[in-house]
Amino acid sequence: MTTAPPADDARHDYVLRLFITGHTEKSRRAVRNVTRLCEEHLHGAYDLEVIDVYQQPELAIEHQLVAAPTLFKVLPLPPRKLIGDLSDTGRVLAGLGIRS
Amino acid sequence: MPNEGTDVEVADLRQRLAESEETLRAIYQGEVDALVVRGPNGPQIFTLRGAQEPYRILVERMHEGALTLSTDGLILYSNRHFATLIERPLEQIVGRPLAEFVPVSDVPVLKGLLSDGARWSVRRELTLQSGEALVPTLAAASPLVDEESGAVLLIVTDLTAQKHSEEIAAAEQFARSILEQATDAVLVCNRSGRITHASWAADRLSGQPLTGQVAWHTLPLHIGASELTEGQEPAMSVQALVHEALAGRSVHRLEAGLDQPGRPRQHFLVSAGPLRDRTGEHIGCILTLTDITERKEAEVHQAMLVAELNHRVKNILAVVQSVASQTVASSPSVGQFRTSFEGRLRAISLAHDILTQLRWGQVDLEHLVERSLAPYGGNARVAWSGPTLRLPAQNVVSLAMVLHELSTNAAKYGAFSNGCGRVEIAWRRLDDGMAELTWSEREGPGLSGEPVPGFGNKLISRVMSYDLQGSAKMRYAPEGLGCRLTFRLPNASWIETEHAEAPLAPVGN
């Protein structure tokens, strides 16, 4: 058995948490972008939850959120944060460690 | 190896620094809507665009579900109420297609809402999946102005309570229609015995609207286990019956009588039972009254007929028995007994035939005379006259027997025993409520001396005196037997205006 780092392969399960600010434009865009990205690149091998910080602020503190909208990659490790409406697909993919 | 640990630490620190810088950059460049700050009372969200705040609070607090959807049905935002409506945690709603929460049957409605709602306001009934249950809702869609692809705002109102009310109203209407159509009197009472529904037949029976009144203050029913006669105590009061039913005990088809002023007594079959709601609670009772008045009257009438019939049969048996024993006593031979007895039975039978034909009503004396004398030559040998006289049934048999005896004797020894004899019968009213009938034989063979009382004469005297409260007097005149009969009749028997007459037909020698 080797101890090589796992390949950045789309088939590994991703756990993502998207924090939005209700129905603002940025939030809507963030939702659209993330869902499309997950469909195209992760092919169903993901667990995405979308949390409205106004509705559940305590979850925001739990994840040490500073600003919203923010996308958290919980798994695979290492954890990452991506801030903004996530329109820059390339940056998001890179931040998530996904090869396109 | 120490270097590895340090390398990991450094990499981690670098990452965190990069993220902090990125956060600051995003805030400065306005890519962020809100900041999360740890306050003394918990997390606080600082919104960087304040104008949206009151609207946002309104949407969160409204008692309807609110969604923002992309035109292809992706949920971009959901308020708290919608999550409650479909029984899902908030974080599992946004980012999913709304179709995930709609039963397959209603997906076409959803598609219509999305396509129409992207252009103008539209309202449709939409069913949502809420766990195992289905929730009926009214969904109002309208276009949301968005600088990118179109979006739809959807407001969802729960119709469960309204549908429930509609169901209740329909059930109520259904129950009312049944009550309207019921031919039996039906009363529905609440727990205190107050009438909440009454069928049309019940209102008609009591003569006044029954709804709202206490059940045992309305119809004064005498409830008993069987036929009640006047003055008999009822087995159960209406109040007791209602209490039985309210307590959950059913009572089936007790006979009851209803006496209302100005009306003859009516008879009913009463049934009562508890009324339960969906959980099985007793919420009242139902009483049903089935009208059996006609049936009861028919029963009584039939009992009377049977008693009457019984009485008559006994009478006949007594008469036949008496005739038989007396005929035996006066018949020298078995053959003669048979002839005499058969003849007498035939007279009785004839009388009964007439009575049955006329349904045991009244018989005209003329009709009886005609039928009784028919075997003896009709108009050629017999003439009769007298006023129209209606005989009560009990007199018909007796007179038929008397006429038979007289005819038989005439055939044996008198006017019917030769070729030219004849009989004249006349009857009239006497002063004292009696009737007189005379039987006169002419041109028979000569007779001499007083008649010997054979059984025939004995029977005649007995019948006339006992059965008809009259008398019989026989006289042998040279021209033939004369018989004068008297008998009592009720006054109503006479009809003065008519006169029955049947003169002799011309006789050809």
XYZ file of C-alpha atoms in Angstrom:
609
model
C 0.000 0.000 0.000
C 1.192 3.391 -0.873
C 0.654 6.545 1.150
C 0.315 8.757 -1.864
C -2.093 11.696 -1.432
C -5.515 10.940 -2.927
C -5.879 11.982 -6.530
C -8.077 15.059 -7.056
C -10.744 12.942 -8.606
C -14.362 14.049 -9.014
C -15.603 10.647 -7.879
C -14.609 11.204 -4.250
C -17.509 12.406 -2.098
C -17.613 16.127 -1.426
C -19.334 17.679 1.561
C -20.162 21.318 0.805
C -21.925 23.965 2.814
C -23.087 27.126 1.082
C -24.006 30.061 3.318
C -26.262 32.664 1.716
C -28.006 35.839 2.791
C -31.651 35.094 2.000
C -32.822 36.074 -1.462
C -30.292 38.670 -2.453
C -28.935 38.741 -5.959
C -25.533 37.466 -4.863
C -27.150 34.636 -2.958
C -29.249 33.588 -5.927
C -26.239 33.657 -8.145
C -24.210 31.666 -5.672
C -26.887 28.975 -5.507
C -27.142 28.747 -9.286
C -23.398 28.602 -9.733
C -22.762 26.008 -7.058
C -25.556 23.693 -8.134
C -24.496 23.854 -11.744
C -20.893 23.232 -10.856
C -21.774 20.256 -8.689
C -23.909 18.742 -11.410
C -21.276 19.191 -14.091
C -18.140 18.260 -12.179
C -19.120 16.132 -9.221
C -21.792 13.996 -10.898
C -23.934 13.432 -7.844
C -21.044 12.440 -5.583
C -21.641 15.366 -3.255
C -23.605 16.439 -0.206
C -24.610 20.092 -0.517
C -26.523 22.020 2.092
C -27.542 25.639 1.633
C -27.904 27.667 4.803
C -29.436 31.101 5.096
C -27.427 32.967 7.748
C -30.479 35.021 8.685
C -32.496 31.881 9.319
C -29.764 29.924 11.119
C -27.017 32.262 12.328
C -25.762 29.768 14.928
C -24.591 27.485 12.116
C -22.598 30.378 10.728
C -20.660 30.710 13.985
C -20.106 26.951 14.124
C -18.302 27.053 10.829
C -16.405 30.215 11.803
C -18.025 32.188 9.048
C -16.955 35.803 8.648
C -18.960 36.953 5.650
C -21.684 35.665 3.352
C -22.150 34.357 0.727
C -19.405 31.810 1.411
C -18.936 28.263 0.208
C -17.301 25.811 2.603
C -15.621 22.652 1.488
C -15.834 20.430 4.551
C -14.646 17.288 2.818
C -12.390 16.157 1.393
C -9.768 17.715 3.626
C -8.254 20.252 3.915
C -11.248 22.509 4.654
C -11.538 25.560 2.395
C -13.604 28.758 2.269
C -14.622 30.569 -0.907
C -16.230 33.990 -0.511
C -18.530 35.838 -2.902
C -21.102 34.790 -5.484
C -18.761 32.199 -6.973
C -19.200 33.377 -10.545
C -15.561 32.728 -11.357
C -15.871 29.035 -12.113
C -12.176 28.509 -12.650
C -11.271 29.985 -9.268
C -13.971 27.930 -7.562
C -12.834 24.688 -9.137
C -9.267 25.415 -8.195
C -10.277 26.343 -4.684
C -12.185 23.074 -4.347
C -9.322 21.117 -5.791
C -11.321 19.888 -8.743
C -9.747 19.464 -12.113
C -11.994 20.434 -14.974
C 10.380 13.615 11.238
C 10.324 17.123 12.561
C 10.586 18.766 9.194
C 7.364 17.162 7.970
C 5.396 18.453 10.921
C 6.728 21.917 10.424
C 5.993 21.761 6.724
C 2.365 20.869 7.374
C 2.038 23.650 9.907
C 3.527 26.156 7.506
C 1.254 25.027 4.697
C -1.734 25.362 6.953
C -0.718 28.835 8.086
C -0.188 29.909 4.521
C -3.655 28.689 3.647
C -5.267 30.548 6.498
C -3.448 33.740 5.638
C -4.554 33.420 2.032
C -8.138 32.991 3.145
C -8.010 36.039 5.419
C -6.604 38.160 2.675
C -9.246 36.836 0.334
C -11.988 37.684 2.829
C -10.774 41.241 3.230
C -10.458 41.683 -0.497
C -14.034 40.379 -1.044
C -15.421 42.766 1.565
C -13.573 45.747 0.088
C -14.755 44.884 -3.412
C -18.379 44.532 -2.379
C -18.669 40.883 -3.112
C -20.253 40.269 0.250
C -23.788 40.922 1.542
C -23.326 40.417 5.262
C -20.798 39.902 8.028
C -21.063 37.439 10.883
C -20.036 38.811 14.236
C -19.918 37.124 17.620
C -21.966 39.346 19.910
C -22.673 39.186 23.649
C -26.047 37.476 23.008
C -24.921 35.152 20.293
C -24.116 35.517 16.604
C -25.165 38.703 14.899
C -25.489 39.246 11.212
C -24.602 42.654 9.917
C -26.194 43.345 6.616
C -24.186 45.595 4.344
C -27.237 46.588 2.292
C -29.758 47.801 4.905
C -32.641 48.555 2.562
C -33.588 44.919 2.224
C -34.002 44.293 5.944
C -37.713 45.079 6.603
C -38.747 43.178 3.500
C -36.668 40.206 4.504
C -38.183 40.108 7.984
C -41.659 40.289 6.479
C -41.000 37.346 4.205
C -39.512 35.320 7.053
C -42.417 35.961 9.371
C -45.344 35.518 7.000
C -47.640 32.552 7.502
C -47.224 31.378 3.970
C -44.406 29.626 2.218
C -42.249 31.898 0.034
C -39.794 30.634 -2.550
C -37.545 32.117 -5.136
C -37.178 29.769 -8.075
C -35.109 29.779 -11.199
C -37.176 29.316 -14.331
C -36.113 25.691 -14.507
C -37.503 25.089 -11.038
C -34.394 25.257 -8.849
C -35.062 26.644 -5.380
C -32.873 29.656 -4.854
C -34.407 30.758 -1.596
C -36.955 29.402 0.876
C -38.491 31.048 3.908
C -38.988 29.314 7.227
C -42.706 28.645 6.736
C -42.169 26.663 3.565
C -39.742 24.388 5.400
C -42.416 23.783 8.052
C -45.016 23.136 5.381
C -43.045 20.339 3.748
C -41.447 19.142 7.005
C -37.863 19.457 5.831
C -34.864 21.070 7.507
C -34.052 24.490 6.080
C -30.609 23.549 4.803
C -31.998 20.748 2.643
C -34.275 22.928 0.559
C -32.304 25.611 -1.261
C -30.394 24.212 -4.208
C -32.937 21.428 -4.783
C -35.514 21.360 -7.535
C -38.999 22.156 -6.209
C -40.223 19.090 -8.123
C -38.518 17.017 -5.431
C -41.264 18.131 -3.040
C -44.204 17.760 -5.399
C -45.979 14.411 -6.047
C -45.568 13.096 -9.585
C -49.227 13.764 -10.369
C -48.802 17.511 -9.790
C -45.508 18.007 -11.671
C -47.352 19.251 -14.786
C -49.057 21.906 -12.639
C -45.668 22.978 -11.329
C -44.262 23.217 -14.831
C -47.218 25.372 -15.838
C -46.693 27.619 -12.824
C -43.042 28.104 -13.686
C -43.552 28.836 -17.351
C -46.563 31.122 -16.835
C -45.209 32.633 -13.644
C -42.081 33.822 -15.449
C -44.269 36.131 -17.560
C -47.263 37.203 -15.466
C -48.976 36.515 -12.142
C -50.742 33.198 -12.020
C -52.427 31.161 -9.297
C -52.926 27.399 -9.216
C -53.783 24.687 -6.733
C -50.639 22.627 -6.116
C -50.136 19.573 -3.927
C -46.927 19.337 -1.907
C -45.303 16.258 -0.415
C -44.888 16.680 3.336
C -43.263 13.544 4.682
C -45.807 10.798 4.081
C -48.726 13.209 3.749
C -49.925 15.407 0.935
C -50.669 19.066 1.581
C -53.149 20.908 -0.643
C -51.937 24.453 -1.346
C -52.697 27.489 -3.429
C -49.510 28.580 -5.215
C -49.231 32.123 -6.587
C -46.351 32.684 -9.003
C -45.092 35.999 -10.360
C -41.985 37.041 -12.253
C -39.035 38.314 -10.257
C -37.006 40.968 -11.893
C -33.502 39.617 -12.088
C -30.652 40.866 -14.135
C -29.714 37.389 -15.245
C -31.996 34.575 -16.350
C -35.600 34.931 -15.224
C -36.678 33.966 -11.757
C -40.084 33.297 -10.250
C -41.403 34.276 -6.855
C -43.793 31.647 -5.465
C -46.085 32.221 -2.485
C -47.622 29.017 -1.170
C -50.751 29.036 1.024
C -51.795 25.925 2.954
C -55.363 24.960 2.037
C -55.677 22.045 4.463
C -58.034 23.844 6.827
C -60.126 25.186 3.963
C -60.360 21.773 2.307
C -61.349 20.318 5.649
C -64.094 22.906 6.007
C -65.227 22.106 2.462
C -65.353 18.422 3.345
C -67.341 19.155 6.467
C -69.742 21.351 4.535
C -70.188 18.619 1.913
C -70.795 15.990 4.584
C -73.288 18.261 6.293
C -75.093 18.829 3.016
C -75.093 15.082 2.358
C -76.576 14.373 5.774
C -79.238 17.028 5.234
C -80.233 15.547 1.876
C -80.642 12.148 3.450
C -82.789 13.635 6.172
C -84.881 15.461 3.609
C -85.537 12.287 1.635
C -86.168 10.002 4.608
C -89.781 8.883 4.855
C -89.272 7.975 8.489
C -89.156 10.635 11.172
C -85.494 10.971 12.122
C -84.174 13.077 14.992
C -80.513 13.801 15.695
C -79.802 15.053 19.223
C -76.675 16.428 20.855
C -75.303 15.287 24.205
C -77.916 17.234 26.168
C -80.790 15.696 24.261
C -81.448 18.822 22.242
C -82.501 18.201 18.639
C -79.873 19.393 16.136
C -81.347 17.884 12.977
C -84.844 16.700 12.177
C -86.061 15.083 8.981
C -88.892 16.677 7.075
C -91.106 13.756 8.086
C -90.391 14.438 11.763
C -91.336 18.109 11.483
C -94.509 17.148 9.717
C -95.381 14.620 12.388
C -95.018 17.094 15.205
C -96.577 19.942 13.249
C -93.774 22.341 14.149
C -90.047 22.716 13.473
C -88.238 20.476 15.937
C -84.665 21.768 15.671
C -83.490 23.355 18.897
C -86.052 21.716 21.148
C -85.349 19.133 23.819
C -86.316 15.724 22.415
C -88.630 14.593 25.222
C -90.533 17.874 25.232
C -91.700 17.366 21.687
C -93.450 14.130 20.695
C -95.435 12.503 23.535
C -94.695 8.895 22.640
C -95.888 5.979 24.740
C -93.178 3.403 24.338
C -93.931 -0.224 25.202
C -92.542 -3.609 24.350
C -95.791 -4.754 22.730
C -99.299 -3.662 21.920
C -100.507 -1.015 24.338
C -104.098 -0.611 25.305
C -105.661 2.477 26.805
C -104.525 3.234 30.315
C -101.578 0.879 30.237
C -98.317 2.231 31.633
C -95.535 2.786 29.040
C -92.489 0.563 29.435
C -90.106 3.476 28.857
C -90.338 7.260 28.636
C -88.877 9.187 25.708
C -86.385 10.772 28.092
C -85.178 7.344 29.264
C -84.857 6.204 25.674
C -82.732 9.205 24.739
C -80.520 8.695 27.788
C -79.990 5.056 26.844
C -78.899 6.048 23.368
C -76.639 8.850 24.619
C -74.976 6.335 26.933
C -74.081 4.218 23.921
C -76.777 1.538 24.137
C -78.826 0.912 20.999
C -82.543 0.169 21.190
C -84.257 -1.473 18.243
C -87.854 -1.385 17.060
C -89.880 -0.818 20.164
C -93.579 -0.308 19.491
C -94.825 3.101 20.474
C -98.087 4.972 20.265
C -98.553 8.675 19.649
C -101.717 10.457 20.752
C -102.163 13.909 19.330
C -105.269 16.021 19.870
C -107.748 15.737 17.053
C -106.082 12.717 15.489
C -106.577 9.000 15.964
C -103.741 7.162 17.659
C -100.704 6.537 15.442
C -98.365 3.597 15.869
C -94.592 3.576 15.313
C -91.545 1.398 15.620
C -88.905 3.361 17.546
C -85.167 2.755 17.219
C -82.443 4.789 18.916
C -78.686 4.611 18.927
C -75.591 6.649 19.787
C -73.990 9.092 17.367
C -70.206 8.955 17.321
C -67.553 11.237 15.826
C -64.427 10.089 14.001
C -62.589 9.285 17.211
C -65.454 7.206 18.583
C -66.624 9.808 21.106
C -70.357 9.897 21.813
C -71.545 13.241 20.587
C -75.274 12.626 20.544
C -77.891 10.158 19.446
C -80.245 9.354 16.558
C -83.921 8.428 16.929
C -85.953 6.889 14.134
C -89.726 6.496 14.030
C -91.226 4.166 11.415
C -94.959 4.617 10.900
C -96.794 1.302 11.284
C -100.256 2.749 11.896
C -101.749 1.145 8.795
C -100.104 -2.131 9.573
C -101.397 -2.006 13.127
C -104.900 -1.209 11.971
C -104.752 -4.078 9.501
C -103.628 -6.373 12.330
C -106.527 -5.279 14.510
C -108.989 -5.613 11.645
C -107.674 -9.048 10.795
C -107.961 -10.146 14.433
C -111.561 -9.002 14.407
C -112.249 -10.894 11.203
C -110.692 -14.036 12.569
C -112.778 -13.769 15.729
C -115.913 -13.183 13.675
C -115.109 -16.096 11.414
C -114.460 -18.298 14.401
C -117.787 -17.321 15.843
C -119.620 -18.099 12.644
C -117.918 -21.426 12.161
C -118.907 -22.387 15.679
C -122.450 -21.338 14.919
C -122.554 -23.421 11.781
C -121.091 -26.426 13.513
C -123.710 -26.108 16.259
C -126.498 -25.835 13.709
C -125.239 -28.769 11.661
C -124.785 -30.855 14.791
C -128.297 -30.075 15.913
C -129.773 -30.745 12.481
C -127.851 -34.017 12.234
C -128.955 -35.360 15.596
C -132.580 -34.391 15.069
C -132.608 -35.778 11.548
C -131.248 -39.086 12.820
C -133.966 -39.158 15.468
C -136.694 -38.706 12.914
C -135.336 -40.809 10.053
C -136.470 -44.384 9.987
C -133.636 -45.482 7.748
C -130.091 -44.530 6.917
C -131.112 -43.763 3.357
C -133.770 -41.372 4.483
C -131.401 -39.793 6.937
C -128.989 -39.127 4.142
C -131.602 -37.533 1.885
C -133.016 -35.349 4.609
C -129.664 -34.390 6.025
C -128.131 -33.612 2.658
C -131.110 -31.437 1.757
C -130.822 -29.463 4.946
C -127.082 -29.037 4.549
C -127.683 -27.748 1.064
C -130.061 -25.109 2.385
C -127.463 -23.973 4.886
C -124.844 -24.027 2.175
C -127.057 -21.996 -0.131
C -127.578 -19.415 2.510
C -123.829 -19.133 2.972
C -123.266 -18.828 -0.735
C -125.599 -15.879 -0.893
C -123.994 -14.309 2.118
C -120.484 -14.776 0.744
C -121.455 -13.341 -2.617
C -122.746 -10.296 -0.891
C -119.677 -10.256 1.360
C -121.683 -11.047 4.415
C -123.566 -7.841 4.146
C -127.290 -7.633 3.949
C -129.397 -9.840 1.706
C -132.723 -8.907 0.142
C -135.454 -11.281 1.299
C -136.700 -11.447 -2.279
C -133.293 -12.726 -3.385
C -133.289 -15.381 -0.695
C -136.794 -16.539 -1.597
C -135.890 -16.708 -5.276
C -132.736 -18.735 -4.682
C -134.342 -21.046 -2.125
C -137.354 -21.845 -4.318
C -135.395 -22.077 -7.562
C -135.158 -25.897 -7.585
C -138.916 -26.161 -7.342
C -140.022 -24.754 -10.653
C -139.355 -21.008 -10.426
C -142.017 -18.667 -11.760
C -144.283 -21.431 -12.940
C -145.031 -22.720 -9.458
C -144.080 -19.910 -7.086
C -145.222 -16.338 -6.694
C -143.985 -13.859 -4.159
C -144.599 -10.266 -3.178
C -143.606 -7.856 -0.463
C -141.669 -4.637 0.242
C -137.895 -4.566 -0.187
C -136.475 -6.029 2.951
C -132.773 -6.262 3.802
C -131.943 -9.155 6.085
C -128.971 -9.065 8.439
C -126.537 -11.950 7.895
C -127.548 -13.884 11.003
C -131.169 -14.084 9.836
C -130.328 -15.348 6.386
C -129.269 -18.837 7.423
C -132.265 -19.296 9.667
C -134.797 -18.177 7.068
C -133.054 -20.270 4.414
C -133.503 -23.330 6.573
C -137.151 -22.546 7.185
C -137.845 -22.000 3.507
C -136.044 -25.245 2.764
C -138.214 -27.210 5.210
C -141.370 -25.710 3.831
C -140.271 -26.455 0.263
C -139.225 -30.002 1.080
C -142.543 -30.707 2.784
C -144.389 -29.198 -0.163
C -142.410 -31.444 -2.480
C -143.175 -34.530 -0.411
C -146.789 -33.977 0.523
C -147.936 -30.573 -0.641
C -148.171 -28.250 -3.581
C -144.977 -29.392 -5.294
C -145.880 -33.061 -5.107
C -148.426 -32.940 -7.932
C -148.335 -31.371 -11.348
C -150.343 -28.250 -10.728
C -149.883 -27.113 -7.188
C -148.339 -23.758 -6.465
C -147.092 -21.686 -3.573
C -147.777 -18.048 -2.854
C -145.357 -16.239 -0.540
C -146.081 -12.799 0.830
C -144.385 -10.710 3.474
C -145.093 -7.418 5.163
C -144.124 -5.210 8.010
C -145.980 -5.419 11.273
C -146.382 -2.608 13.802
C -144.163 -3.878 16.555
C -140.862 -4.123 14.611
C -141.756 -7.625 13.477
C -142.114 -8.961 9.967
C -144.690 -11.443 8.777
C -144.211 -13.977 6.005
C -147.058 -16.147 4.811
C -146.621 -19.340 2.839
C -149.860 -20.485 1.125
C -150.126 -23.639 -0.877
C -152.846 -24.025 -3.521
C -154.130 -26.902 -5.605
C -151.947 -29.416 -3.977
C -153.231 -32.819 -3.031
C -155.854 -32.526 -0.367
C -154.820 -32.652 3.216
C -156.910 -33.266 6.240
C -156.582 -32.788 9.947
C -153.921 -30.916 11.892
C -150.325 -31.275 10.791
C -148.312 -33.771 12.717
C -145.225 -32.102 14.128
C -142.450 -34.025 12.363
C -138.946 -32.779 12.679
C -139.422 -30.396 9.833
C -142.189 -28.580 11.653
C -140.291 -28.771 14.899
C -137.287 -27.222 13.268
C -139.370 -24.483 11.780
C -140.944 -23.601 15.110
C -137.635 -23.733 16.910
C -135.846 -21.589 14.363
C -138.605 -19.048 14.209
C -138.910 -18.712 17.962
C -135.288 -18.892 19.044
C -133.223 -17.700 16.162
C -135.611 -15.146 14.763
C -137.520 -14.251 17.918
C -140.821 -14.909 16.241
C -143.330 -17.664 15.735
C -144.591 -20.233 13.229
C -148.193 -21.230 12.879
C -149.250 -24.040 10.574
C -152.826 -24.494 9.340
C -154.146 -27.115 7.020
C -156.837 -25.459 4.977
C -158.784 -27.465 2.400
C -156.915 -25.734 -0.396
C -153.523 -26.563 1.101
C -151.044 -25.838 3.852
C -150.941 -22.312 5.173
C -148.042 -21.126 7.276
C -147.710 -17.803 9.021
C -144.251 -16.863 10.175
C -143.337 -13.858 12.215
C -139.805 -12.700 12.954
C -138.025 -9.696 14.418
C -135.879 -7.424 12.301
C -133.941 -4.253 13.081
C -135.693 -1.115 11.850
C -133.014 -0.340 9.345
C -133.986 -3.388 7.354
C -137.054 -1.855 5.774
C -136.902 0.181 2.624
C -140.394 1.484 2.080
C -140.077 3.009 -1.316
C -139.512 -0.187 -3.227
C -141.784 -3.114 -3.604
C -140.713 -6.541 -4.735
C -143.184 -8.534 -6.701
C -142.959 -11.718 -8.753
C -146.367 -12.780 -9.944
C -147.051 -16.198 -11.263
C -146.174 -16.824 -14.857
C -149.105 -17.967 -16.928
C -149.489 -21.672 -16.445
C -150.154 -23.894 -19.354
C -151.955 -27.082 -18.403
